[in-house]
Coordinates of C-alpha atoms (C1' of nucleotides) in Angstrom, one line a residue:
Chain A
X1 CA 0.0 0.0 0.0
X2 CA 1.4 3.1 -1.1
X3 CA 0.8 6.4 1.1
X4 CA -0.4 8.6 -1.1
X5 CA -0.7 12.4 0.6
X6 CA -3.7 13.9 -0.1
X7 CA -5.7 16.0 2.1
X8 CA -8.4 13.2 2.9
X9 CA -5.4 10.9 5.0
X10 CA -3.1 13.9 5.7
X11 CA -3.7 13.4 9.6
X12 CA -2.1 9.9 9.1
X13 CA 1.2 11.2 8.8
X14 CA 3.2 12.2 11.5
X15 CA 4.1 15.5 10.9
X16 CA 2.0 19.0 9.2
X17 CA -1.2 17.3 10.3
X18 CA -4.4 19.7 9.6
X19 CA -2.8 22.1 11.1
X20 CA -3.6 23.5 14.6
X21 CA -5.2 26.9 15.6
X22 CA -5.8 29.4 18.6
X23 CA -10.0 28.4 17.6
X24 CA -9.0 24.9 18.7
X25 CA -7.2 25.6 21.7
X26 CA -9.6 27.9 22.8
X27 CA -12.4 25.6 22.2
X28 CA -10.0 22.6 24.2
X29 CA -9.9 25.0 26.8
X30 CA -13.9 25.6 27.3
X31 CA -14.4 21.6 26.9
X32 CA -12.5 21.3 30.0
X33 CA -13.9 24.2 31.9
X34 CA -17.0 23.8 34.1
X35 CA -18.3 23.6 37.5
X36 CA -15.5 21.8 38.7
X37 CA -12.5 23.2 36.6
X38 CA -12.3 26.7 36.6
X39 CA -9.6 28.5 33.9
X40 CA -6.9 29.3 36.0
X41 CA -6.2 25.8 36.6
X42 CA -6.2 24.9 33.7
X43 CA -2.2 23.3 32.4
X44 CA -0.7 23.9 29.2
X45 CA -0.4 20.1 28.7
X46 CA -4.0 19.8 29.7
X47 CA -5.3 21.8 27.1
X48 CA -2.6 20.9 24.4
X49 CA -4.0 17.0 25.1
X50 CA -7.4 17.9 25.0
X51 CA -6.4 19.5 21.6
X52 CA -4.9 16.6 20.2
X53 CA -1.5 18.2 20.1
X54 CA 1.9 17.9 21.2
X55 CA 2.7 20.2 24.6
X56 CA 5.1 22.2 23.1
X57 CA 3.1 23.1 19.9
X58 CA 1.0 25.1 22.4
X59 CA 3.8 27.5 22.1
X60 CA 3.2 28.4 18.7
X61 CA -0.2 30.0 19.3
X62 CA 0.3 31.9 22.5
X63 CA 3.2 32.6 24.8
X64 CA 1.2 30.6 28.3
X65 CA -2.0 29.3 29.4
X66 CA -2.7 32.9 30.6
X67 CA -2.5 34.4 27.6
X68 CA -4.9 31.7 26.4
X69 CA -7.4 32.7 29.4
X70 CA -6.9 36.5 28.1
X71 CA -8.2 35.3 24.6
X72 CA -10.9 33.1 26.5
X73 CA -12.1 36.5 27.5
X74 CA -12.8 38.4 24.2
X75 CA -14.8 35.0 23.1
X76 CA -17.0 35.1 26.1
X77 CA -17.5 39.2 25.6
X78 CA -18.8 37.9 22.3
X79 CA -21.6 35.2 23.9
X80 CA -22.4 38.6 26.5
X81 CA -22.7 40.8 23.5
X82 CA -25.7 38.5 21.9
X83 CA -27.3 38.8 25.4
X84 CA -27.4 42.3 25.2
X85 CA -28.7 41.7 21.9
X86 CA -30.9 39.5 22.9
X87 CA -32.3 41.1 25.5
X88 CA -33.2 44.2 23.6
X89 CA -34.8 42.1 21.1
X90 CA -37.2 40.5 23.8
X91 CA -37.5 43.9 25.7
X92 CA -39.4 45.6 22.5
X93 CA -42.0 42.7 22.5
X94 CA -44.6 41.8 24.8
X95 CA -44.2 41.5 28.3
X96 CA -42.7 44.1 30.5
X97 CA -38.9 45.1 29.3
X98 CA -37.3 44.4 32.4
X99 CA -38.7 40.5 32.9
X100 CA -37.8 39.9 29.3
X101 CA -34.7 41.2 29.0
X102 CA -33.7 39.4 32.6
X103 CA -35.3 36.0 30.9
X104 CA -33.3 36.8 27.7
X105 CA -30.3 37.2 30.1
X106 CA -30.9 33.8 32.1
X107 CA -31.2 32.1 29.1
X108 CA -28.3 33.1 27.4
X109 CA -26.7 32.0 30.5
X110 CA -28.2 28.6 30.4
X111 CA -27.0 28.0 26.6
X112 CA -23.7 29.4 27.1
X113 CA -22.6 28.3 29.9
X114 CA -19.5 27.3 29.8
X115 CA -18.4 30.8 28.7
X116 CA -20.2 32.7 30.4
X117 CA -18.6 31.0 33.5
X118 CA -15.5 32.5 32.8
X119 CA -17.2 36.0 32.8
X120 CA -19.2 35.8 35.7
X121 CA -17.6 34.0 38.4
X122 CA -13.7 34.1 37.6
X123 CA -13.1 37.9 37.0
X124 CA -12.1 37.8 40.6
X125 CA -9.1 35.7 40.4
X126 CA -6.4 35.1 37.7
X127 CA -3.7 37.8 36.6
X128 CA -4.1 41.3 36.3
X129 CA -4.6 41.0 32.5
X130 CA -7.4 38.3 32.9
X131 CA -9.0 40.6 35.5
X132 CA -8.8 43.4 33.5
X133 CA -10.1 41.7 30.1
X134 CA -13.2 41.0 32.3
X135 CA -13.7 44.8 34.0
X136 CA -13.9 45.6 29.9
X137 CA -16.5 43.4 29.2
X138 CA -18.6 44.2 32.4
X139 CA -17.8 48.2 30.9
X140 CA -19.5 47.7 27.8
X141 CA -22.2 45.9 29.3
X142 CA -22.7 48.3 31.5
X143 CA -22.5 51.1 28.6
X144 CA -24.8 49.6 27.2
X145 CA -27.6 49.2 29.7
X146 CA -26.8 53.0 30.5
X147 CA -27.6 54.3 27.2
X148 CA -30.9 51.9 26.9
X149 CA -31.5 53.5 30.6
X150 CA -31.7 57.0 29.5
X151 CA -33.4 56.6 26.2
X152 CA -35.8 54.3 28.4
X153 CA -36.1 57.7 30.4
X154 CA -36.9 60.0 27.4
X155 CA -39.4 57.9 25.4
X156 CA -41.3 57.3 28.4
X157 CA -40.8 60.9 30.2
X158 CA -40.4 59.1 33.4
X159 CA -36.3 60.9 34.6
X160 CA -34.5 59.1 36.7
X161 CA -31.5 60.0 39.3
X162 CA -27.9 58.6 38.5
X163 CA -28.7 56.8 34.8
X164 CA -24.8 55.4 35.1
X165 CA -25.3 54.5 38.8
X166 CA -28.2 52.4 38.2
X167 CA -26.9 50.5 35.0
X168 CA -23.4 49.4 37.4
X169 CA -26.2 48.7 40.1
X170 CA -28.0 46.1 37.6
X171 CA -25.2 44.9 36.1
X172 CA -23.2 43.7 38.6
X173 CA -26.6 42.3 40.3
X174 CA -27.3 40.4 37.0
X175 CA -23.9 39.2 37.0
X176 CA -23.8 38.1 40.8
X177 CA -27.4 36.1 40.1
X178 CA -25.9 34.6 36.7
X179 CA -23.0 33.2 38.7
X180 CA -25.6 31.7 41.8
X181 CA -27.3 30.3 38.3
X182 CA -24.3 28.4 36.9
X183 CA -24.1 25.9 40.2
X184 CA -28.4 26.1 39.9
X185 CA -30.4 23.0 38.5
X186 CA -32.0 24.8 35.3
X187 CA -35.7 23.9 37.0
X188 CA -34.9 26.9 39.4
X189 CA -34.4 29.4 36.7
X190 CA -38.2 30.6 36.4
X191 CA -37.5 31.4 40.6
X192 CA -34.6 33.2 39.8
X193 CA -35.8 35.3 37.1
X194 CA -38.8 36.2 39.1
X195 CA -36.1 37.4 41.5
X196 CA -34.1 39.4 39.1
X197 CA -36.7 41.1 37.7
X198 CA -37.8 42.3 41.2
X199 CA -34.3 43.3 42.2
X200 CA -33.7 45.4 38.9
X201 CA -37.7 46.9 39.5
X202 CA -36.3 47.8 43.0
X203 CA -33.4 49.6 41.2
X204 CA -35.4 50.9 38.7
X205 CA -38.2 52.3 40.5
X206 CA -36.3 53.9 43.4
X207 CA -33.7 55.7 40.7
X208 CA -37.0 57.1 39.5
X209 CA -38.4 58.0 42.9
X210 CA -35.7 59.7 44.1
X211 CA -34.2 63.4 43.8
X212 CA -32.8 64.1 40.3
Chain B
X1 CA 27.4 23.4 76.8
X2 CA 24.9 20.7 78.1
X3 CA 21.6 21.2 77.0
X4 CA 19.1 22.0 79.0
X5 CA 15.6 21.8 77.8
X6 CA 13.4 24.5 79.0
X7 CA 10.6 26.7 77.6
X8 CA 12.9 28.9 76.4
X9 CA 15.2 26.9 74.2
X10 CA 12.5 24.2 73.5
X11 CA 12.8 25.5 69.8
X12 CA 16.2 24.5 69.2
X13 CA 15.1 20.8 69.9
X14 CA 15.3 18.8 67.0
X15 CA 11.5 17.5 67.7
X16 CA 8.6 18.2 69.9
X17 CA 9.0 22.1 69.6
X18 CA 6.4 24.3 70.5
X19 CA 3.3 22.1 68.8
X20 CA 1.5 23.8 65.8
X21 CA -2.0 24.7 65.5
X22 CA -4.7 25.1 63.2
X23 CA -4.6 28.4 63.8
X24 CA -0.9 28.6 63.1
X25 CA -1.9 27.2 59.5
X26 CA -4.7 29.5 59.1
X27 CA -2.5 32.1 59.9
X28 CA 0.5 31.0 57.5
X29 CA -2.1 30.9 55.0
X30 CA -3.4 34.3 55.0
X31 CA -0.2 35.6 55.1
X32 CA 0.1 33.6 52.2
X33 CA -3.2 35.2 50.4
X34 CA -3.0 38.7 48.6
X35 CA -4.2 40.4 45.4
X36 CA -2.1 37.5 43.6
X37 CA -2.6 34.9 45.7
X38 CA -5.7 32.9 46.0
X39 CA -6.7 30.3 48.1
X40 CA -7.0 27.4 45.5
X41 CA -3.4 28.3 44.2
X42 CA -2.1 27.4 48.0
X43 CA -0.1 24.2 47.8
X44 CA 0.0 21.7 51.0
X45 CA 4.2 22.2 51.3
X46 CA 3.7 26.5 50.7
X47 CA 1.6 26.3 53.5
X48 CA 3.5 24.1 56.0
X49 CA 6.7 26.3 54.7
X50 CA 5.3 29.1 56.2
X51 CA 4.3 28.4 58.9
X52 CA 8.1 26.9 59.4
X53 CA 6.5 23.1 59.6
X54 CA 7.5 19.7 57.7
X55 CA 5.5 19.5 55.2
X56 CA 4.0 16.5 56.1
X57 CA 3.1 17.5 59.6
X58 CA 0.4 19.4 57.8
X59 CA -1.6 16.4 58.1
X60 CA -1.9 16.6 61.6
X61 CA -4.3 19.2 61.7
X62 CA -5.8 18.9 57.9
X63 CA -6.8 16.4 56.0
X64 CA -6.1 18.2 53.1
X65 CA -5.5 21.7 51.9
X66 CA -9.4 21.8 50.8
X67 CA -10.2 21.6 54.6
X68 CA -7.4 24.2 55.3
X69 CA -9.3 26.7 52.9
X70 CA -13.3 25.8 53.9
X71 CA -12.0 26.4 57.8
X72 CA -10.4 30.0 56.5
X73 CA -14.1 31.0 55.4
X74 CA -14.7 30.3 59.3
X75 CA -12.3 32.8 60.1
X76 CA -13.6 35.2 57.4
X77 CA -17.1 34.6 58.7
X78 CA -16.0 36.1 62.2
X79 CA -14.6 39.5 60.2
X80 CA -17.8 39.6 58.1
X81 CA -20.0 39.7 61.6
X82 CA -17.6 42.1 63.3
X83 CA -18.7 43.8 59.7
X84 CA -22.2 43.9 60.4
X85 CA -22.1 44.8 64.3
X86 CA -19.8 47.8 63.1
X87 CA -22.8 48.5 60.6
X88 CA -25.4 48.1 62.9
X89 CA -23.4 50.6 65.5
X90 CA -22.4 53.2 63.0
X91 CA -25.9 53.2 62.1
X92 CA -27.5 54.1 65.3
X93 CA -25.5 57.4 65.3
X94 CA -25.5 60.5 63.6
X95 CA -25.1 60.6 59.4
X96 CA -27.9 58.2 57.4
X97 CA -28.3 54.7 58.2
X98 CA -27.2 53.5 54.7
X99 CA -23.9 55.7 54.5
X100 CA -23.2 55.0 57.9
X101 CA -23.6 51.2 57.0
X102 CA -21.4 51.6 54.3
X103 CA -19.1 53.3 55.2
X104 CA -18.3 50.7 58.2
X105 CA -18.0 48.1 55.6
X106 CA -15.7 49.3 53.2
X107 CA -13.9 50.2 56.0
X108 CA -13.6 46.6 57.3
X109 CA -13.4 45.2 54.1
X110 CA -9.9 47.5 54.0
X111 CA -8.9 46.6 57.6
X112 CA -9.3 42.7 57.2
X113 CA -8.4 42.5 53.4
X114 CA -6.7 38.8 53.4
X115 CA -9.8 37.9 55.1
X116 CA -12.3 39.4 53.3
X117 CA -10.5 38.1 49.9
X118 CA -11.3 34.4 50.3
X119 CA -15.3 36.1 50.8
X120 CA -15.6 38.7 48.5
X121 CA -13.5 37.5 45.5
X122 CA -13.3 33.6 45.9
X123 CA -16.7 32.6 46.8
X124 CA -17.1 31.0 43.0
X125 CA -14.2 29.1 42.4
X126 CA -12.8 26.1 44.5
X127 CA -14.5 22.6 45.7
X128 CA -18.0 22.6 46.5
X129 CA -17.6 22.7 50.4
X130 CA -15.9 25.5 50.1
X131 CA -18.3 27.2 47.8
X132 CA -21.2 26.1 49.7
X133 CA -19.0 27.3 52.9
X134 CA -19.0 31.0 51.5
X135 CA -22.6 30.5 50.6
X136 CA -23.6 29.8 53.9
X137 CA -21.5 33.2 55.0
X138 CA -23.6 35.5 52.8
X139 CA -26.4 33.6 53.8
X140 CA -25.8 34.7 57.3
X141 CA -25.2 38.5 56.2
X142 CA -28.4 38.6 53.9
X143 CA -30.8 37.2 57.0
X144 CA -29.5 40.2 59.7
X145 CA -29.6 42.6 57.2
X146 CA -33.4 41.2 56.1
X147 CA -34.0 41.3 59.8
X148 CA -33.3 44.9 60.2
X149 CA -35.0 46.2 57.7
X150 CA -38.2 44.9 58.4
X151 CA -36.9 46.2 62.0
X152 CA -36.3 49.8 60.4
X153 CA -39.4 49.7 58.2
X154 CA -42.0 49.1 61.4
X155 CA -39.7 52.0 63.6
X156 CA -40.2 54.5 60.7
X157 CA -43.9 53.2 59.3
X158 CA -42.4 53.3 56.1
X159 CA -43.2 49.3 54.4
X160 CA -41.5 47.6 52.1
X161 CA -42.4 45.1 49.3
X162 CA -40.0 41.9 49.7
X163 CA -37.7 43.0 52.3
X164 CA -36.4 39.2 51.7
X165 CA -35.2 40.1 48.3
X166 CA -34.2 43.8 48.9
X167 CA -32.0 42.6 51.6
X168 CA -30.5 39.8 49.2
X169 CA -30.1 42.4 46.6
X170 CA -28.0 44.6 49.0
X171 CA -25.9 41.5 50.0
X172 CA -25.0 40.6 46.4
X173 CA -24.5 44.2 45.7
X174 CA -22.1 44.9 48.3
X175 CA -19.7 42.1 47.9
X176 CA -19.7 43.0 44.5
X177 CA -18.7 46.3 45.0
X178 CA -16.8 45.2 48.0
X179 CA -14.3 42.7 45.5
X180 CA -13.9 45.6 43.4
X181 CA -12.5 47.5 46.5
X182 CA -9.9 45.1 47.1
X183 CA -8.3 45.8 43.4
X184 CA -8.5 50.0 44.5
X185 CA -5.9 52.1 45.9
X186 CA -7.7 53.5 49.2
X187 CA -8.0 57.1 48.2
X188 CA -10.7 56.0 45.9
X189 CA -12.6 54.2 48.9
X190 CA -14.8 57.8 49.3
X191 CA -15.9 57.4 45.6
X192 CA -16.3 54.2 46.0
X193 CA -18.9 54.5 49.6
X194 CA -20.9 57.3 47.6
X195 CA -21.6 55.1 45.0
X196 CA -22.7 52.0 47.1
X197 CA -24.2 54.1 49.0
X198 CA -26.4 55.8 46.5
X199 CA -27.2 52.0 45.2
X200 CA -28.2 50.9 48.2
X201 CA -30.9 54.1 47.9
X202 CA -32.3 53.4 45.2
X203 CA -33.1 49.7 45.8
X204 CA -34.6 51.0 49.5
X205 CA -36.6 54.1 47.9
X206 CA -37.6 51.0 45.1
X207 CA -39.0 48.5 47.8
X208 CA -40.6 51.0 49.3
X209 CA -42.3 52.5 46.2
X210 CA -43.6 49.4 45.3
X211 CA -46.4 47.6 45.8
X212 CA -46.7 45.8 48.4
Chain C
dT1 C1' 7.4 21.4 -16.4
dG2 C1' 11.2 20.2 -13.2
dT3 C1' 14.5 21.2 -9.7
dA4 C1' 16.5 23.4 -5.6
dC5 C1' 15.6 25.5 -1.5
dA6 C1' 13.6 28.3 2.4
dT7 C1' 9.9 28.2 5.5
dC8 C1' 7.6 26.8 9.5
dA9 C1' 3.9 23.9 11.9
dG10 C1' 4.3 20.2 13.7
dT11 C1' 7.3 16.3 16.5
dG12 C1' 9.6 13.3 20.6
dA13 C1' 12.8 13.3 24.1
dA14 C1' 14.6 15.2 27.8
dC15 C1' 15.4 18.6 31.7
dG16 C1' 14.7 20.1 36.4
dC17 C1' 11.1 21.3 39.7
dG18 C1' 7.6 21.5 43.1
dC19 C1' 4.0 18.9 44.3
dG20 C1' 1.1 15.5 47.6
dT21 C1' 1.7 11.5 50.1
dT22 C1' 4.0 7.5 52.5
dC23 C1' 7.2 5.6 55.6
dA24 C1' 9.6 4.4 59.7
dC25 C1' 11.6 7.3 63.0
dT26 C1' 12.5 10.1 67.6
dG27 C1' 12.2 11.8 71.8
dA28 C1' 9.6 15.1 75.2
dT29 C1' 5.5 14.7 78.0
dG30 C1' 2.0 12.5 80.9
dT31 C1' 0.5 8.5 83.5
dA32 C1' 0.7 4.2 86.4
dC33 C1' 2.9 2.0 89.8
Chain D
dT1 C1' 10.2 10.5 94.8
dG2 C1' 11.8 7.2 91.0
dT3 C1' 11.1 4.2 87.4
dA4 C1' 8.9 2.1 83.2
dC5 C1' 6.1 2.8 79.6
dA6 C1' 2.5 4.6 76.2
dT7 C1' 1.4 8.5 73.6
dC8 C1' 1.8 11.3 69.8
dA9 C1' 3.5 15.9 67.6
dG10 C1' 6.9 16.4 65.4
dT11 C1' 10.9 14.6 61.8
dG12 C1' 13.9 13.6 57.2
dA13 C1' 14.0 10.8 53.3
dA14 C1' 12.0 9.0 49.5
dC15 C1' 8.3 7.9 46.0
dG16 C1' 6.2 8.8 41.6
dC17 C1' 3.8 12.4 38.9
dG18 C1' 2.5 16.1 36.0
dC19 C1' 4.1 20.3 35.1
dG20 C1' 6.4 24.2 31.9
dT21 C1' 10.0 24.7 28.9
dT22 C1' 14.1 23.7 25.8
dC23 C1' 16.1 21.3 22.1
dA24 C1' 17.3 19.6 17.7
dC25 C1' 14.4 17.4 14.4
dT26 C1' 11.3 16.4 10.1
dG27 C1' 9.0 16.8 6.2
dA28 C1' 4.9 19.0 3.5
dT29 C1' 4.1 23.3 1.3
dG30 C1' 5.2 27.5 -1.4
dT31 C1' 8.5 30.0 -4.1
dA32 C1' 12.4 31.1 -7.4
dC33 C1' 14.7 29.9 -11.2

DNA sequence: TGTACATCAGTGAACGCGCGTTCACTGATGTAC
DNA sequence: TGTACATCAGTGAACGCGCGTTCACTGATGTAC
């Protein structure tokens, strides 16, 4: 039997396989993450096995795990940006804006877990970089809410005290609740989004009531 | 020179020197814990080097480094109540309940800083005793703060809708905000106590604007 | 079209290290007689 | 008061392991002539 390279056995020989790429490594790296494994313990050879790979080709995507977690970061601001899509979306149908863009939020949680994870409960430990990556993401998320605040404001002609204060107030509530939802059995979620809603009501309605 | 064993040289005796405690571990381990350092990163051998033990006499008072890290939330549960009884105090006197309260809190939350890390900033990573061992903590927090503002809201006739849930709310927001401290330099701690303070507000003025 | 060569994504082997854990031990202290 | 002995908090040495990192390598692909 002759080998004959062509691109439908080329991962049969031992070398220039289909060749790796940061994509796969990252996705490795969210495989292994979960309740149990956060990203900060994650190993170089860990990841680089789950990859399929040799250990040191690991090198020739990033300099170190952390700079892998860093990357890990932008992917996961990606999942929270279709949340903030998503909730938007919801919040112009129906039901009241804040329930839907809470369920919107809870969902998103539920189908992207394993990202989100890394957002919402390990922005408090790893390096400096990884923290910060995280603070960015929470930024624009909070930007964002700010700026739907105060348009919210406007359309409706209902002001309200502190716009910024009261987006950083829901966010890092929402963000608090997602990460008591990731450890959760998914039957709760209806009881947490009841309270969610109620806490960003509470938020909502006293920035209105009080002195602008 | 003949030896002579005594209190005061009992340390130079290559065995039985002054016996190690728990406490003696805890205490290595904080010492241990900083803006760099988390708990889960402690190894077994760290820890025994710095409290000046054999590594393996570690196992004398833990069964494992796990056990060393849920009995630190212990410890860190005593700093959170001295928290609350500083709240409670500071609230009874002069300037507004809320700042008052928050303002003892940051405060402590600067004072005890190692402690307060493994709370505020660790509480969703490691094993599940020890996440359910920080749980239990904020659990605590949440049900004396609940209790005194159903307290506050019968003293001033002023009642509130779901003084369960606002209470929680506060919790989750505080140690949010509080985790955030730990990364600040101090001067910002005055910025940081308006803006928690204002939050708190808002979801107060909220839960009493709503229906109850 | 064919040949020579540079490039570079992959490789396996090896390194030194810190880790958790085990083992048989030692000798000061407390207790029984 | 002395003596014999059990207890048990500490010890040093050793183990096997997975880790990050380095090294010189290989051989398929792309390019120049």
């Amino acid at each position: 039997m002759t080998p004959t390279p062509s691109a439908i056995d080329a991962d049969l020989h031992p070398v220039r396989r289909t060749p790796i790429t940061r994509a796969d490594l990252l996705d490795a790296a969210l495989r292994l993450i979960g309740p149990h494994r956060s990203v900060s313990s994650l190993s170089l050879r860990e990841v680089a096995r789950e990859a399929g790979i040799a250990p040191n080709s690991f090198y020739r995507q990033f300099r170190d795990v952390d700079e892998l977690a860093v990357a890990l970061i932008d992917v996961a601001g990606q999942s929270l940006r279709k949340i903030v899509g998503a909730a938007r979306h919801r919040a112009e149908a129906e039901h009241g804006v804040v329930r839907g863009s809470v369920e919107a939020f809870i969902e998103q949680v539920r189908a992207d877990d394993k990202l989100l994870h890394v957002l919402l409960r390990e922005g408090t430990v790893g390096s400096d970089a990884f923290k910060r990556a995280v603070d960015r993401e929470l930024g624009f998320f909070e930007d964002e809410l700010h700026h739907d605040l105060v348009r919210f404001a406007k359309l409706r002609n209902r002001p309200m005290a502190e716009p910024a204060l009261a987006a950083k107030a829901i966010t890092r509530l929402a963000f608090a609740m997602g990460a008591t939802a990731l450890d959760l059995p998914p039957e709760r979620d209806a009881e947490l989004v009841d309270q969610l809603t109620t806490m960003v009501r509470m938020i909502l309605v006293g920035a209105q009531a009080m002195p602008k």
